[in-house]
């Protein structure tokens, strides 16, 4: 099965992190996620991160740094999540595609409400 390369952005304000709800009919639908999406051919991960966060949550990423790289096999799909912490941005994050969104404080984040691949992301954030 082919590996889907995904750019994922952790947008934080203090200890709050911006999260969005995946559409019911999407892969891992109904779970909360960190916004992001597939890296297209010819794009760098940073290009993809910038494009996806502009499309999905209406922000302009000014700087970001790598947080963690995760490979996960869902059985129906294999993903490589290239997770970056967004350290500077302009604009106010919102569910630009109509998706529900919320700021969640790190201490309240429940891994069970996120796709299984996200567990190490949430653990890594807790160590920062
Ligand atoms: N954006 C995002 N995707 C995640 C996370 N965790 C996780 O397993 N994924 C998986 O990564 C894959 C690609 O993400 P995506 O659905 O956002 O891709 P996309 O924006 O390009 O959407 P599209 O497929 O509708 O074009 C999905 O299979 C999704 O389940 C996460 O925290 N954020
Ligand atoms: Mg997406």
PDB file of C-alpha atoms and ligand atoms in Angstrom:
ATOM      1  CA  UNK A   1       0.000   0.000   0.000  1.00  0.00           C
ATOM      2  CA  UNK A   2       1.360   3.408  -0.859  1.00  0.00           C
ATOM      3  CA  UNK A   3       2.407   5.828   1.813  1.00  0.00           C
ATOM      4  CA  UNK A   4       0.574   9.166   1.826  1.00  0.00           C
ATOM      5  CA  UNK A   5       2.812  12.042   2.874  1.00  0.00           C
ATOM      6  CA  UNK A   6       0.889  14.584   4.960  1.00  0.00           C
ATOM      7  CA  UNK A   7       1.921  18.017   6.269  1.00  0.00           C
ATOM      8  CA  UNK A   8       0.334  18.637   9.674  1.00  0.00           C
ATOM      9  CA  UNK A   9       0.403  21.926  11.592  1.00  0.00           C
ATOM     10  CA  UNK A  10       0.285  22.397  15.341  1.00  0.00           C
ATOM     11  CA  UNK A  11      -0.896  25.968  15.779  1.00  0.00           C
ATOM     12  CA  UNK A  12      -0.450  27.022  19.374  1.00  0.00           C
ATOM     13  CA  UNK A  13      -1.209  30.112  21.385  1.00  0.00           C
ATOM     14  CA  UNK A  14       0.350  29.636  24.777  1.00  0.00           C
ATOM     15  CA  UNK A  15      -0.756  26.175  25.879  1.00  0.00           C
ATOM     16  CA  UNK A  16      -3.852  26.159  23.647  1.00  0.00           C
ATOM     17  CA  UNK A  17      -3.820  24.335  20.347  1.00  0.00           C
ATOM     18  CA  UNK A  18      -6.097  24.948  17.393  1.00  0.00           C
ATOM     19  CA  UNK A  19      -7.970  21.822  16.321  1.00  0.00           C
ATOM     20  CA  UNK A  20     -10.583  21.059  13.678  1.00  0.00           C
ATOM     21  CA  UNK A  21     -13.133  18.290  13.281  1.00  0.00           C
ATOM     22  CA  UNK A  22     -12.730  15.895  10.340  1.00  0.00           C
ATOM     23  CA  UNK A  23     -15.816  15.527   8.163  1.00  0.00           C
ATOM     24  CA  UNK A  24     -17.907  12.422   8.900  1.00  0.00           C
ATOM     25  CA  UNK A  25     -17.322  10.969   5.419  1.00  0.00           C
ATOM     26  CA  UNK A  26     -13.547  11.602   5.381  1.00  0.00           C
ATOM     27  CA  UNK A  27     -10.852   9.075   6.315  1.00  0.00           C
ATOM     28  CA  UNK A  28     -10.865   9.005  10.160  1.00  0.00           C
ATOM     29  CA  UNK A  29     -14.073  11.068   9.936  1.00  0.00           C
ATOM     30  CA  UNK A  30     -15.556  12.474  13.133  1.00  0.00           C
ATOM     31  CA  UNK A  31     -12.146  12.680  14.813  1.00  0.00           C
ATOM     32  CA  UNK A  32     -10.456  15.908  15.859  1.00  0.00           C
ATOM     33  CA  UNK A  33      -7.260  16.734  13.976  1.00  0.00           C
ATOM     34  CA  UNK A  34      -4.484  19.215  13.603  1.00  0.00           C
ATOM     35  CA  UNK A  35      -5.099  20.965  10.284  1.00  0.00           C
ATOM     36  CA  UNK A  36      -3.062  19.921   7.261  1.00  0.00           C
ATOM     37  CA  UNK A  37      -3.163  17.752   4.187  1.00  0.00           C
ATOM     38  CA  UNK A  38      -1.358  15.855   1.492  1.00  0.00           C
ATOM     39  CA  UNK A  39       1.978  17.036   0.155  1.00  0.00           C
ATOM     40  CA  UNK A  40       1.505  17.353  -3.602  1.00  0.00           C
ATOM     41  CA  UNK A  41       4.177  16.449  -6.149  1.00  0.00           C
ATOM     42  CA  UNK A  42       6.756  19.193  -6.549  1.00  0.00           C
ATOM     43  CA  UNK A  43       5.944  20.687  -3.142  1.00  0.00           C
ATOM     44  CA  UNK A  44       8.168  20.813  -0.097  1.00  0.00           C
ATOM     45  CA  UNK A  45       6.529  19.962   3.229  1.00  0.00           C
ATOM     46  CA  UNK A  46       6.675  23.621   4.216  1.00  0.00           C
ATOM     47  CA  UNK A  47       4.985  24.613   0.941  1.00  0.00           C
ATOM     48  CA  UNK A  48       2.228  22.089   1.631  1.00  0.00           C
ATOM     49  CA  UNK A  49       1.864  23.213   5.247  1.00  0.00           C
ATOM     50  CA  UNK A  50       1.537  26.849   4.188  1.00  0.00           C
ATOM     51  CA  UNK A  51      -0.975  26.021   1.435  1.00  0.00           C
ATOM     52  CA  UNK A  52      -3.109  23.683   3.560  1.00  0.00           C
ATOM     53  CA  UNK A  53      -3.296  26.040   6.555  1.00  0.00           C
ATOM     54  CA  UNK A  54      -4.271  28.926   4.273  1.00  0.00           C
ATOM     55  CA  UNK A  55      -6.999  26.781   2.640  1.00  0.00           C
ATOM     56  CA  UNK A  56      -8.318  25.095   5.767  1.00  0.00           C
ATOM     57  CA  UNK A  57      -7.951  27.653   8.563  1.00  0.00           C
ATOM     58  CA  UNK A  58      -7.201  30.943   6.814  1.00  0.00           C
ATOM     59  CA  UNK A  59      -3.802  31.740   8.283  1.00  0.00           C
ATOM     60  CA  UNK A  60      -0.510  32.685   6.676  1.00  0.00           C
ATOM     61  CA  UNK A  61       2.346  30.642   8.145  1.00  0.00           C
ATOM     62  CA  UNK A  62       5.420  32.820   8.653  1.00  0.00           C
ATOM     63  CA  UNK A  63       7.618  30.279  10.413  1.00  0.00           C
ATOM     64  CA  UNK A  64       7.439  26.694  11.573  1.00  0.00           C
ATOM     65  CA  UNK A  65       9.713  24.022  12.937  1.00  0.00           C
ATOM     66  CA  UNK A  66       9.629  20.217  12.660  1.00  0.00           C
ATOM     67  CA  UNK A  67       8.115  18.496  15.704  1.00  0.00           C
ATOM     68  CA  UNK A  68       7.816  14.798  14.852  1.00  0.00           C
ATOM     69  CA  UNK A  69       7.593  12.429  11.876  1.00  0.00           C
ATOM     70  CA  UNK A  70       5.157   9.542  12.236  1.00  0.00           C
ATOM     71  CA  UNK A  71       4.440   6.580  10.002  1.00  0.00           C
ATOM     72  CA  UNK A  72       1.195   4.813  10.718  1.00  0.00           C
ATOM     73  CA  UNK A  73      -0.663   1.960   9.034  1.00  0.00           C
ATOM     74  CA  UNK A  74      -4.453   2.204   9.385  1.00  0.00           C
ATOM     75  CA  UNK A  75      -4.972  -1.012   7.440  1.00  0.00           C
ATOM     76  CA  UNK A  76      -6.992   0.822   4.767  1.00  0.00           C
ATOM     77  CA  UNK A  77      -4.342   3.518   4.379  1.00  0.00           C
ATOM     78  CA  UNK A  78      -0.717   4.227   5.325  1.00  0.00           C
ATOM     79  CA  UNK A  79       0.250   7.758   6.264  1.00  0.00           C
ATOM     80  CA  UNK A  80       3.464   9.606   6.982  1.00  0.00           C
ATOM     81  CA  UNK A  81       2.614  12.609   9.127  1.00  0.00           C
ATOM     82  CA  UNK A  82       5.229  15.343   8.889  1.00  0.00           C
ATOM     83  CA  UNK A  83       4.219  17.387  11.907  1.00  0.00           C
ATOM     84  CA  UNK A  84       5.394  20.958  12.305  1.00  0.00           C
ATOM     85  CA  UNK A  85       4.883  23.452  15.065  1.00  0.00           C
ATOM     86  CA  UNK A  86       3.730  26.765  13.619  1.00  0.00           C
ATOM     87  CA  UNK A  87       5.701  29.358  15.553  1.00  0.00           C
ATOM     88  CA  UNK A  88       4.602  32.535  13.748  1.00  0.00           C
ATOM     89  CA  UNK A  89       1.517  33.259  11.666  1.00  0.00           C
ATOM     90  CA  UNK A  90      -0.819  36.045  10.669  1.00  0.00           C
ATOM     91  CA  UNK A  91      -4.604  35.850  10.550  1.00  0.00           C
ATOM     92  CA  UNK A  92      -7.070  34.356  13.015  1.00  0.00           C
ATOM     93  CA  UNK A  93      -7.415  30.563  12.741  1.00  0.00           C
ATOM     94  CA  UNK A  94     -10.978  29.497  11.899  1.00  0.00           C
ATOM     95  CA  UNK A  95     -12.733  26.608  10.162  1.00  0.00           C
ATOM     96  CA  UNK A  96     -12.542  28.178   6.723  1.00  0.00           C
ATOM     97  CA  UNK A  97     -14.160  25.189   5.017  1.00  0.00           C
ATOM     98  CA  UNK A  98     -17.074  25.235   7.449  1.00  0.00           C
ATOM     99  CA  UNK A  99     -15.557  22.554   9.692  1.00  0.00           C
ATOM    100  CA  UNK A 100     -16.078  22.904  13.449  1.00  0.00           C
ATOM    101  CA  UNK A 101     -12.977  24.084  15.280  1.00  0.00           C
ATOM    102  CA  UNK A 102     -11.823  24.775  18.803  1.00  0.00           C
ATOM    103  CA  UNK A 103      -8.787  25.772  20.823  1.00  0.00           C
ATOM    104  CA  UNK A 104      -7.986  22.909  23.171  1.00  0.00           C
ATOM    105  CA  UNK A 105      -5.674  23.269  26.092  1.00  0.00           C
ATOM    106  CA  UNK A 106      -2.930  20.683  26.014  1.00  0.00           C
ATOM    107  CA  UNK A 107      -3.935  19.323  29.399  1.00  0.00           C
ATOM    108  CA  UNK A 108      -7.511  18.723  28.159  1.00  0.00           C
ATOM    109  CA  UNK A 109      -6.627  17.061  24.865  1.00  0.00           C
ATOM    110  CA  UNK A 110      -7.947  13.515  24.734  1.00  0.00           C
ATOM    111  CA  UNK A 111      -5.964  11.261  22.376  1.00  0.00           C
ATOM    112  CA  UNK A 112      -9.014   9.043  21.880  1.00  0.00           C
ATOM    113  CA  UNK A 113     -10.765  11.876  20.035  1.00  0.00           C
ATOM    114  CA  UNK A 114      -7.912  12.047  17.476  1.00  0.00           C
ATOM    115  CA  UNK A 115      -6.815   9.529  14.837  1.00  0.00           C
ATOM    116  CA  UNK A 116      -4.619   6.760  16.324  1.00  0.00           C
ATOM    117  CA  UNK A 117      -1.536   8.111  14.492  1.00  0.00           C
ATOM    118  CA  UNK A 118      -1.785  11.303  16.542  1.00  0.00           C
ATOM    119  CA  UNK A 119      -0.936   9.694  19.874  1.00  0.00           C
ATOM    120  CA  UNK A 120       2.839  10.354  19.572  1.00  0.00           C
ATOM    121  CA  UNK A 121       2.122  13.964  18.522  1.00  0.00           C
ATOM    122  CA  UNK A 122       0.150  14.610  21.684  1.00  0.00           C
ATOM    123  CA  UNK A 123       2.864  12.916  23.759  1.00  0.00           C
ATOM    124  CA  UNK A 124       5.559  15.046  22.083  1.00  0.00           C
ATOM    125  CA  UNK A 125       3.601  18.235  22.800  1.00  0.00           C
ATOM    126  CA  UNK A 126       3.303  17.336  26.447  1.00  0.00           C
ATOM    127  CA  UNK A 127       7.116  17.175  26.683  1.00  0.00           C
ATOM    128  CA  UNK A 128       7.699  20.675  25.284  1.00  0.00           C
TER     129      UNK A 128
HETATM  130  N1  LIG B   1      -4.761  16.794   8.496  1.00  0.00           N
HETATM  131  C1  LIG B   1      -4.553  15.769   9.305  1.00  0.00           C
HETATM  132  N2  LIG B   1      -4.564  14.510   8.788  1.00  0.00           N
HETATM  133  C2  LIG B   1      -4.354  13.502   9.646  1.00  0.00           C
HETATM  134  C3  LIG B   1      -4.130  13.710  11.049  1.00  0.00           C
HETATM  135  N3  LIG B   1      -3.958  12.485  11.639  1.00  0.00           N
HETATM  136  C4  LIG B   1      -4.068  11.548  10.665  1.00  0.00           C
HETATM  137  O1  LIG B   1      -3.968  10.333  10.814  1.00  0.00           O
HETATM  138  N4  LIG B   1      -4.319  12.152   9.442  1.00  0.00           N
HETATM  139  C5  LIG B   1      -4.518  11.441   8.168  1.00  0.00           C
HETATM  140  O2  LIG B   1      -3.767  12.042   7.117  1.00  0.00           O
HETATM  141  C6  LIG B   1      -4.424  11.811   5.866  1.00  0.00           C
HETATM  142  C7  LIG B   1      -4.434  13.047   4.978  1.00  0.00           C
HETATM  143  O3  LIG B   1      -4.990  14.170   5.609  1.00  0.00           O
HETATM  144  P1  LIG B   1      -6.160  15.073   4.980  1.00  0.00           P
HETATM  145  O4  LIG B   1      -7.412  14.298   4.846  1.00  0.00           O
HETATM  146  O5  LIG B   1      -6.192  16.295   5.832  1.00  0.00           O
HETATM  147  O6  LIG B   1      -5.639  15.428   3.521  1.00  0.00           O
HETATM  148  P2  LIG B   1      -6.163  16.648   2.594  1.00  0.00           P
HETATM  149  O7  LIG B   1      -6.414  17.868   3.431  1.00  0.00           O
HETATM  150  O8  LIG B   1      -5.153  16.737   1.478  1.00  0.00           O
HETATM  151  O9  LIG B   1      -7.597  16.203   2.135  1.00  0.00           O
HETATM  152  P3  LIG B   1      -8.235  15.545   0.843  1.00  0.00           P
HETATM  153  O10 LIG B   1      -7.885  14.097   0.942  1.00  0.00           O
HETATM  154  O11 LIG B   1      -9.676  15.801   1.042  1.00  0.00           O
HETATM  155  O12 LIG B   1      -7.638  16.236  -0.342  1.00  0.00           O
HETATM  156  C8  LIG B   1      -5.815  11.300   6.192  1.00  0.00           C
HETATM  157  O13 LIG B   1      -5.830   9.918   5.908  1.00  0.00           O
HETATM  158  C9  LIG B   1      -5.961  11.527   7.690  1.00  0.00           C
HETATM  159  O14 LIG B   1      -6.768  10.534   8.281  1.00  0.00           O
HETATM  160  C10 LIG B   1      -4.143  15.022  11.569  1.00  0.00           C
HETATM  161  O15 LIG B   1      -3.954  15.311  12.760  1.00  0.00           O
HETATM  162  N5  LIG B   1      -4.365  16.024  10.658  1.00  0.00           N
HETATM  163 MG1  LIG B   2      -6.798  18.263   5.433  1.00  0.00          MG
END
